Amino acid sequence: MKALGTLEELPADYLSELARANLVPLWPSLRSLLPPRAPNTATLPSHWRWKAIRPLLLRAGDLTPMEKAERRVLVLANPGRGLENLQASATIYLGMQLVLPGETAPSHRHTPNAARVVVEGEGAVTVVDGESCPMLPGDLILTPTGQWHEHRHEGRVPVIWLDVLDLPLMVYLDVSYAIEGTPQQARPAEYAYPAGGLAPLAHGRRVQGAYPLLRYEWQRTRDALQALSGSCERGTPVQLAYVNPETGGDCLNTFAFAALMLRPGEEVMLPRVSAARVFHAVEGNGEAQLNDTAINFEQADTFCAPGLASVRLNNRSSGAPVFLITADESPLQRKLGVYEQR
Ligand SMILES: [Fe+2]
């Protein structure tokens, strides 16, 4: 591609006349807006260590009462995108949230979609549009766009989880806002999906509504990965997608979630895809090679790979499996017609 003219080549009086008329020449910016063959991204392969996060988050519990925080969160920010922008990738926000025994994060709803991956503790529930979702380590809990949600904790130990939101996207689109609510009347989940391929019938009817399943229990996900690993060739990722059980589609509009198992001693290459991805280690320690960046991750660590990154994952343990939960931007990119695998 040939080089184009620059701003410096233009006379100062011409530039100031343009600025006075709110006009900008395109050609000096054209190559950075439409770079050859691959996008520019500010997202860097990044790693957030649980060992660093946990004590700082617990300290936030001492420093800032819930009334002053509403949501007591430390944001996992990608240094490549500027820490102050609170982004893991162009569209993914990640935050580690703490609720102490007896506390409630009050009811609200907002346009951004959210999902939680529970990291530590027991005794808390997230109430989503009235449905009570117990929070146990490894559980994935959805709070889709527009649904009321609050977090209550009547247990005895701190509860911590990873929030995954499409907040940067919604802010970019000028559609991000929240509405405060009052405490919800909580009821247990109305429908229980007892096993894959079996959908409950209530009064002869299938479940209505866009989000029939809000809580994906970790123990069942883990068992399913173990079962699948028996029939998966080594080196082929043992991977399950979190789907809407009524449609088989992605569980949220914008992000896809999956669970991945690395058997002892196993190495897998993931396909190079245009969507940025985040990984959270639910169990086990391992290595990740993200482009030129090598990461040694431990249980409860989180890391991210930019779009089109090459991703190699390794479990060097001879006896223990590694379990990861991943989130990526593929549903959003598919809807826009820009998703690709190279
Ligand atoms: Fe929220």
Coordinates of C-alpha atoms and ligand atoms in Angstrom, one line a residue:
M1 CA 0.0 0.0 0.0
K2 CA 1.4 3.3 -0.9
A3 CA 2.0 6.0 1.7
L4 CA -0.5 8.9 1.8
G5 CA -0.2 12.6 2.5
T6 CA 0.3 13.8 6.1
L7 CA -1.1 16.7 8.1
E8 CA 2.4 18.2 8.3
E9 CA 2.4 18.6 4.5
L10 CA -0.6 20.9 4.6
P11 CA -0.2 24.6 5.2
A12 CA -1.1 25.9 8.6
D13 CA -3.6 28.5 7.4
Y14 CA -5.5 25.7 5.5
L15 CA -5.5 23.5 8.6
S16 CA -6.9 26.3 10.8
E17 CA -9.5 27.1 8.2
L18 CA -10.6 23.5 8.2
A19 CA -10.8 23.4 12.0
R20 CA -12.9 26.5 12.1
A21 CA -15.4 24.8 9.8
N22 CA -15.3 21.5 11.8
L23 CA -13.7 19.7 8.9
V24 CA -10.9 17.1 8.9
P25 CA -8.9 15.7 6.0
L26 CA -9.3 11.9 5.8
W27 CA -6.1 10.9 4.0
P28 CA -3.7 11.4 6.9
S29 CA -5.8 8.9 9.1
L30 CA -7.0 6.5 6.3
R31 CA -4.3 3.9 6.8
S32 CA -4.8 3.7 10.6
L33 CA -8.5 3.4 10.2
L34 CA -8.3 0.8 7.5
P35 CA -5.0 -0.9 7.9
P36 CA -3.9 -3.5 5.4
R37 CA -5.2 -7.1 6.0
A38 CA -5.6 -7.0 9.8
P39 CA -7.1 -4.6 12.3
N40 CA -5.0 -2.5 14.7
T41 CA -5.8 -3.3 18.3
A42 CA -4.7 -1.6 21.6
T43 CA -5.7 -4.8 23.5
L44 CA -2.5 -6.5 24.9
P45 CA -2.2 -10.0 26.1
S46 CA -2.8 -9.4 29.8
H47 CA -2.7 -11.4 33.0
W48 CA -4.4 -10.6 36.3
R49 CA -3.1 -12.7 39.2
W50 CA -5.5 -13.8 41.9
K51 CA -2.7 -13.6 44.5
A52 CA -2.5 -9.8 43.8
I53 CA -6.2 -9.2 43.5
R54 CA -7.5 -11.0 46.6
P55 CA -5.7 -9.0 49.4
L56 CA -6.4 -5.7 47.6
L57 CA -10.1 -6.5 47.2
L58 CA -10.4 -7.6 50.9
R59 CA -8.8 -4.3 51.8
A60 CA -11.4 -2.5 49.8
G61 CA -13.9 -4.3 52.1
D62 CA -12.3 -2.5 55.1
L63 CA -11.9 0.8 53.3
T64 CA -15.2 1.3 51.5
P65 CA -18.5 0.2 53.0
M66 CA -21.2 -1.1 50.6
E67 CA -23.2 2.1 50.9
K68 CA -20.3 4.0 49.5
A69 CA -19.6 1.5 46.7
E70 CA -22.9 0.0 45.6
R71 CA -20.8 -2.5 43.8
R72 CA -17.4 -3.1 45.5
V73 CA -15.3 -4.0 42.4
L74 CA -11.7 -3.9 41.3
V75 CA -11.7 -3.6 37.6
L76 CA -9.2 -5.8 35.6
A77 CA -8.0 -3.2 33.1
N78 CA -5.9 -3.8 30.1
P79 CA -2.8 -1.6 30.2
G80 CA -2.8 -1.4 26.4
R81 CA -6.2 0.3 26.4
G82 CA -5.3 2.7 29.2
L83 CA -6.2 1.6 32.8
E84 CA -8.6 4.5 33.2
N85 CA -10.8 3.2 30.4
L86 CA -11.7 0.1 32.4
Q87 CA -11.6 -2.3 29.5
A88 CA -10.2 -5.8 29.1
S89 CA -10.8 -5.6 25.3
A90 CA -12.7 -3.2 23.0
T91 CA -16.0 -4.6 24.3
I92 CA -15.3 -6.7 27.4
Y93 CA -15.2 -5.3 31.0
L94 CA -13.9 -7.5 33.8
G95 CA -14.3 -6.8 37.5
M96 CA -13.6 -8.8 40.6
Q97 CA -16.5 -8.1 43.1
L98 CA -16.6 -8.6 46.9
V99 CA -19.6 -9.0 49.1
L100 CA -19.1 -9.5 52.8
P101 CA -21.4 -11.5 55.1
G102 CA -24.6 -9.6 55.8
E103 CA -24.2 -7.2 52.9
T104 CA -26.5 -6.6 50.0
A105 CA -25.6 -5.1 46.6
P106 CA -28.9 -3.3 46.0
S107 CA -31.3 -4.1 43.2
H108 CA -30.8 -2.4 39.8
R109 CA -31.1 -3.0 36.1
H110 CA -29.1 -1.7 33.2
T111 CA -28.6 -2.0 29.5
P112 CA -25.2 -3.8 29.6
N113 CA -25.4 -7.6 29.7
A114 CA -23.5 -9.2 32.6
A115 CA -22.4 -12.6 33.7
R116 CA -20.6 -13.7 36.9
V117 CA -18.2 -16.5 37.5
V118 CA -18.0 -17.2 41.2
V119 CA -14.4 -17.5 42.5
E120 CA -14.6 -17.9 46.2
G121 CA -17.0 -18.3 49.1
E122 CA -20.6 -19.6 49.7
G123 CA -23.9 -18.4 51.1
A124 CA -24.5 -15.6 48.6
V125 CA -27.3 -15.5 46.0
T126 CA -27.9 -13.3 43.0
V127 CA -31.6 -12.5 42.5
V128 CA -32.3 -12.1 38.7
D129 CA -35.8 -10.8 37.9
G130 CA -37.0 -12.5 41.0
E131 CA -35.2 -15.8 40.4
S132 CA -32.8 -16.7 43.2
C133 CA -29.5 -18.1 41.9
P134 CA -27.2 -19.6 44.6
M135 CA -23.5 -18.7 44.0
L136 CA -21.0 -21.5 44.3
P137 CA -17.4 -21.4 43.1
G138 CA -17.3 -22.0 39.3
D139 CA -21.0 -21.2 38.7
L140 CA -21.8 -19.0 35.7
I141 CA -24.8 -16.7 36.4
L142 CA -26.4 -14.5 33.8
T143 CA -27.9 -11.1 34.3
P144 CA -29.0 -10.3 30.8
T145 CA -29.7 -6.8 29.6
G146 CA -32.6 -5.1 31.3
Q147 CA -33.2 -7.7 34.1
W148 CA -33.4 -6.6 37.7
H149 CA -30.5 -8.0 39.8
E150 CA -29.2 -7.8 43.3
H151 CA -26.6 -9.7 45.3
R152 CA -27.4 -10.9 48.9
H153 CA -25.1 -12.6 51.2
E154 CA -26.2 -14.3 54.4
G155 CA -23.2 -16.7 54.6
R156 CA -20.2 -16.4 56.9
V157 CA -17.2 -15.9 54.6
P158 CA -16.5 -13.2 52.0
V159 CA -17.9 -14.1 48.5
I160 CA -15.9 -13.0 45.5
W161 CA -16.8 -13.3 41.8
L162 CA -15.6 -12.2 38.4
D163 CA -18.1 -9.9 36.5
V164 CA -18.0 -10.0 32.7
L165 CA -19.9 -7.2 31.0
D166 CA -20.3 -5.6 27.6
L167 CA -20.1 -2.2 29.3
P168 CA -17.4 -0.7 26.9
L169 CA -19.7 -1.5 24.0
M170 CA -22.8 0.0 25.5
V171 CA -20.8 3.1 26.6
Y172 CA -19.4 3.4 23.0
L173 CA -23.0 3.1 21.6
D174 CA -24.3 5.8 24.0
V175 CA -26.9 3.4 25.4
S176 CA -25.4 2.6 28.8
Y177 CA -27.5 3.5 31.8
A178 CA -28.9 2.0 35.0
I179 CA -32.2 2.2 37.0
E180 CA -32.3 1.7 40.7
G181 CA -34.9 -0.6 42.2
T182 CA -36.3 -1.9 45.4
P183 CA -35.5 -5.3 47.0
Q184 CA -37.0 -8.1 45.0
Q185 CA -39.3 -10.9 46.1
A186 CA -37.0 -13.9 45.6
R187 CA -38.3 -17.3 44.4
P188 CA -36.4 -20.5 43.5
A189 CA -35.7 -21.2 39.8
E190 CA -39.0 -22.1 38.1
Y191 CA -37.5 -24.5 35.6
A192 CA -34.8 -27.1 36.1
Y193 CA -32.9 -28.5 33.2
P194 CA -32.1 -32.0 34.5
A195 CA -29.7 -33.0 31.7
G196 CA -28.5 -32.1 28.3
G197 CA -31.1 -32.7 25.6
L198 CA -34.0 -32.8 28.1
A199 CA -36.1 -29.7 28.5
P200 CA -38.7 -29.4 31.2
L201 CA -42.4 -29.2 30.3
A202 CA -44.7 -27.1 32.6
H203 CA -48.4 -27.7 31.9
G204 CA -47.5 -29.2 28.6
R205 CA -45.5 -26.2 27.4
R206 CA -41.9 -25.4 26.9
V207 CA -40.3 -22.4 28.6
Q208 CA -41.1 -19.0 27.2
G209 CA -38.7 -16.1 27.4
A210 CA -35.3 -15.2 26.0
Y211 CA -33.3 -16.4 29.0
P212 CA -34.7 -19.7 30.3
L213 CA -31.5 -20.7 32.2
L214 CA -29.7 -18.1 34.4
R215 CA -27.4 -20.3 36.5
Y216 CA -25.0 -22.9 35.0
E217 CA -23.9 -25.0 38.0
W218 CA -20.2 -25.6 38.0
Q219 CA -20.3 -29.2 39.3
R220 CA -22.5 -30.2 36.4
T221 CA -20.3 -28.4 33.9
R222 CA -17.2 -30.1 35.4
D223 CA -18.8 -33.5 35.3
A224 CA -19.8 -32.9 31.6
L225 CA -16.3 -32.0 30.7
Q226 CA -14.9 -35.1 32.4
A227 CA -17.4 -37.2 30.5
L228 CA -16.6 -35.6 27.2
S229 CA -12.8 -35.9 27.8
G230 CA -13.2 -39.7 27.5
S231 CA -14.2 -39.5 23.9
C232 CA -12.0 -36.5 22.8
E233 CA -8.7 -37.1 21.1
R234 CA -5.7 -35.7 23.0
G235 CA -4.7 -32.3 21.8
T236 CA -8.3 -31.5 20.7
P237 CA -9.8 -29.0 23.1
V238 CA -12.3 -30.6 25.5
Q239 CA -14.7 -27.7 25.4
L240 CA -18.4 -27.1 26.1
A241 CA -20.4 -24.0 25.1
Y242 CA -22.8 -22.4 27.6
V243 CA -26.0 -22.2 25.5
N244 CA -29.6 -21.2 25.8
P245 CA -31.1 -24.6 26.3
E246 CA -34.3 -23.8 24.4
T247 CA -32.6 -22.4 21.3
G248 CA -29.1 -23.9 21.4
G249 CA -27.8 -20.3 20.7
D250 CA -25.4 -18.3 22.7
C251 CA -26.4 -17.7 26.3
L252 CA -26.1 -13.9 25.9
N253 CA -26.6 -11.5 23.0
T254 CA -23.1 -10.2 22.8
F255 CA -20.7 -12.6 24.4
A256 CA -20.2 -16.4 24.1
F257 CA -19.1 -18.4 27.2
A258 CA -17.5 -21.8 27.2
A259 CA -15.8 -24.2 29.6
L260 CA -12.5 -25.9 28.7
M261 CA -10.6 -28.8 30.2
L262 CA -6.9 -29.4 29.8
R263 CA -6.1 -33.0 30.8
P264 CA -2.8 -33.7 32.7
G265 CA 0.1 -33.1 30.4
E266 CA -2.1 -31.8 27.6
E267 CA -1.3 -28.9 25.2
V268 CA -3.9 -27.4 22.9
M269 CA -3.9 -24.7 20.2
L270 CA -7.0 -22.8 19.9
P271 CA -8.2 -21.4 16.5
R272 CA -7.1 -17.9 15.6
V273 CA -10.3 -15.9 15.7
S274 CA -11.1 -12.2 15.3
A275 CA -12.9 -12.0 18.7
A276 CA -10.9 -11.0 21.8
R277 CA -11.1 -13.7 24.5
V278 CA -10.8 -13.8 28.2
F279 CA -9.9 -16.9 30.3
H280 CA -10.5 -17.6 33.9
A281 CA -8.9 -20.5 35.7
V282 CA -11.6 -22.2 37.8
E283 CA -9.2 -25.0 38.8
G284 CA -5.6 -25.9 38.3
N285 CA -2.4 -24.2 37.1
G286 CA -1.0 -24.0 33.6
E287 CA 0.7 -22.0 30.9
A288 CA -0.6 -19.9 28.1
Q289 CA 1.2 -18.6 25.1
L290 CA -0.6 -15.6 23.7
N291 CA 1.2 -14.4 20.6
D292 CA 4.7 -13.6 22.0
T293 CA 3.6 -13.4 25.6
A294 CA 4.0 -16.3 27.9
I295 CA 1.8 -16.5 31.0
N296 CA 2.1 -18.9 33.9
F297 CA -1.4 -18.9 35.4
E298 CA -2.6 -20.3 38.7
Q299 CA -6.1 -21.1 40.0
A300 CA -8.4 -18.1 40.0
D301 CA -6.2 -16.1 37.7
T302 CA -7.7 -14.3 34.7
F303 CA -6.0 -13.5 31.3
C304 CA -7.0 -12.1 28.0
A305 CA -6.0 -12.5 24.4
P306 CA -6.7 -9.9 21.7
G307 CA -8.5 -10.7 18.5
L308 CA -6.5 -12.8 16.0
A309 CA -4.0 -13.8 18.7
S310 CA -2.5 -17.3 18.5
V311 CA -3.4 -19.1 21.7
R312 CA -1.6 -22.2 23.0
L313 CA -2.6 -23.6 26.4
N314 CA -0.6 -26.1 28.4
N315 CA -1.2 -28.2 31.5
R316 CA 2.2 -29.3 32.7
S317 CA 0.8 -31.2 35.7
S318 CA 1.1 -35.0 35.5
G319 CA -1.9 -35.6 37.7
A320 CA -4.3 -32.7 37.9
P321 CA -6.6 -31.3 35.2
V322 CA -7.0 -27.6 34.4
F323 CA -10.5 -26.1 34.0
L324 CA -11.0 -22.7 32.4
I325 CA -14.1 -20.6 31.7
T326 CA -13.8 -18.4 28.7
A327 CA -15.8 -15.4 27.3
D328 CA -15.4 -13.9 23.9
E329 CA -17.0 -11.4 21.5
S330 CA -18.0 -13.8 18.8
P331 CA -21.8 -13.4 18.9
L332 CA -21.4 -9.7 18.6
Q333 CA -19.0 -10.0 15.7
R334 CA -21.2 -12.7 14.0
K335 CA -24.1 -10.3 14.1
L336 CA -22.0 -7.6 12.5
G337 CA -20.8 -10.1 9.8
V338 CA -17.1 -9.5 10.8
Y339 CA -16.3 -12.7 12.7
E340 CA -13.5 -14.7 11.1
Q341 CA -11.3 -17.6 11.9
R342 CA -7.9 -17.7 10.2
Ligands
FE1 FE -25.5 -4.6 37.7

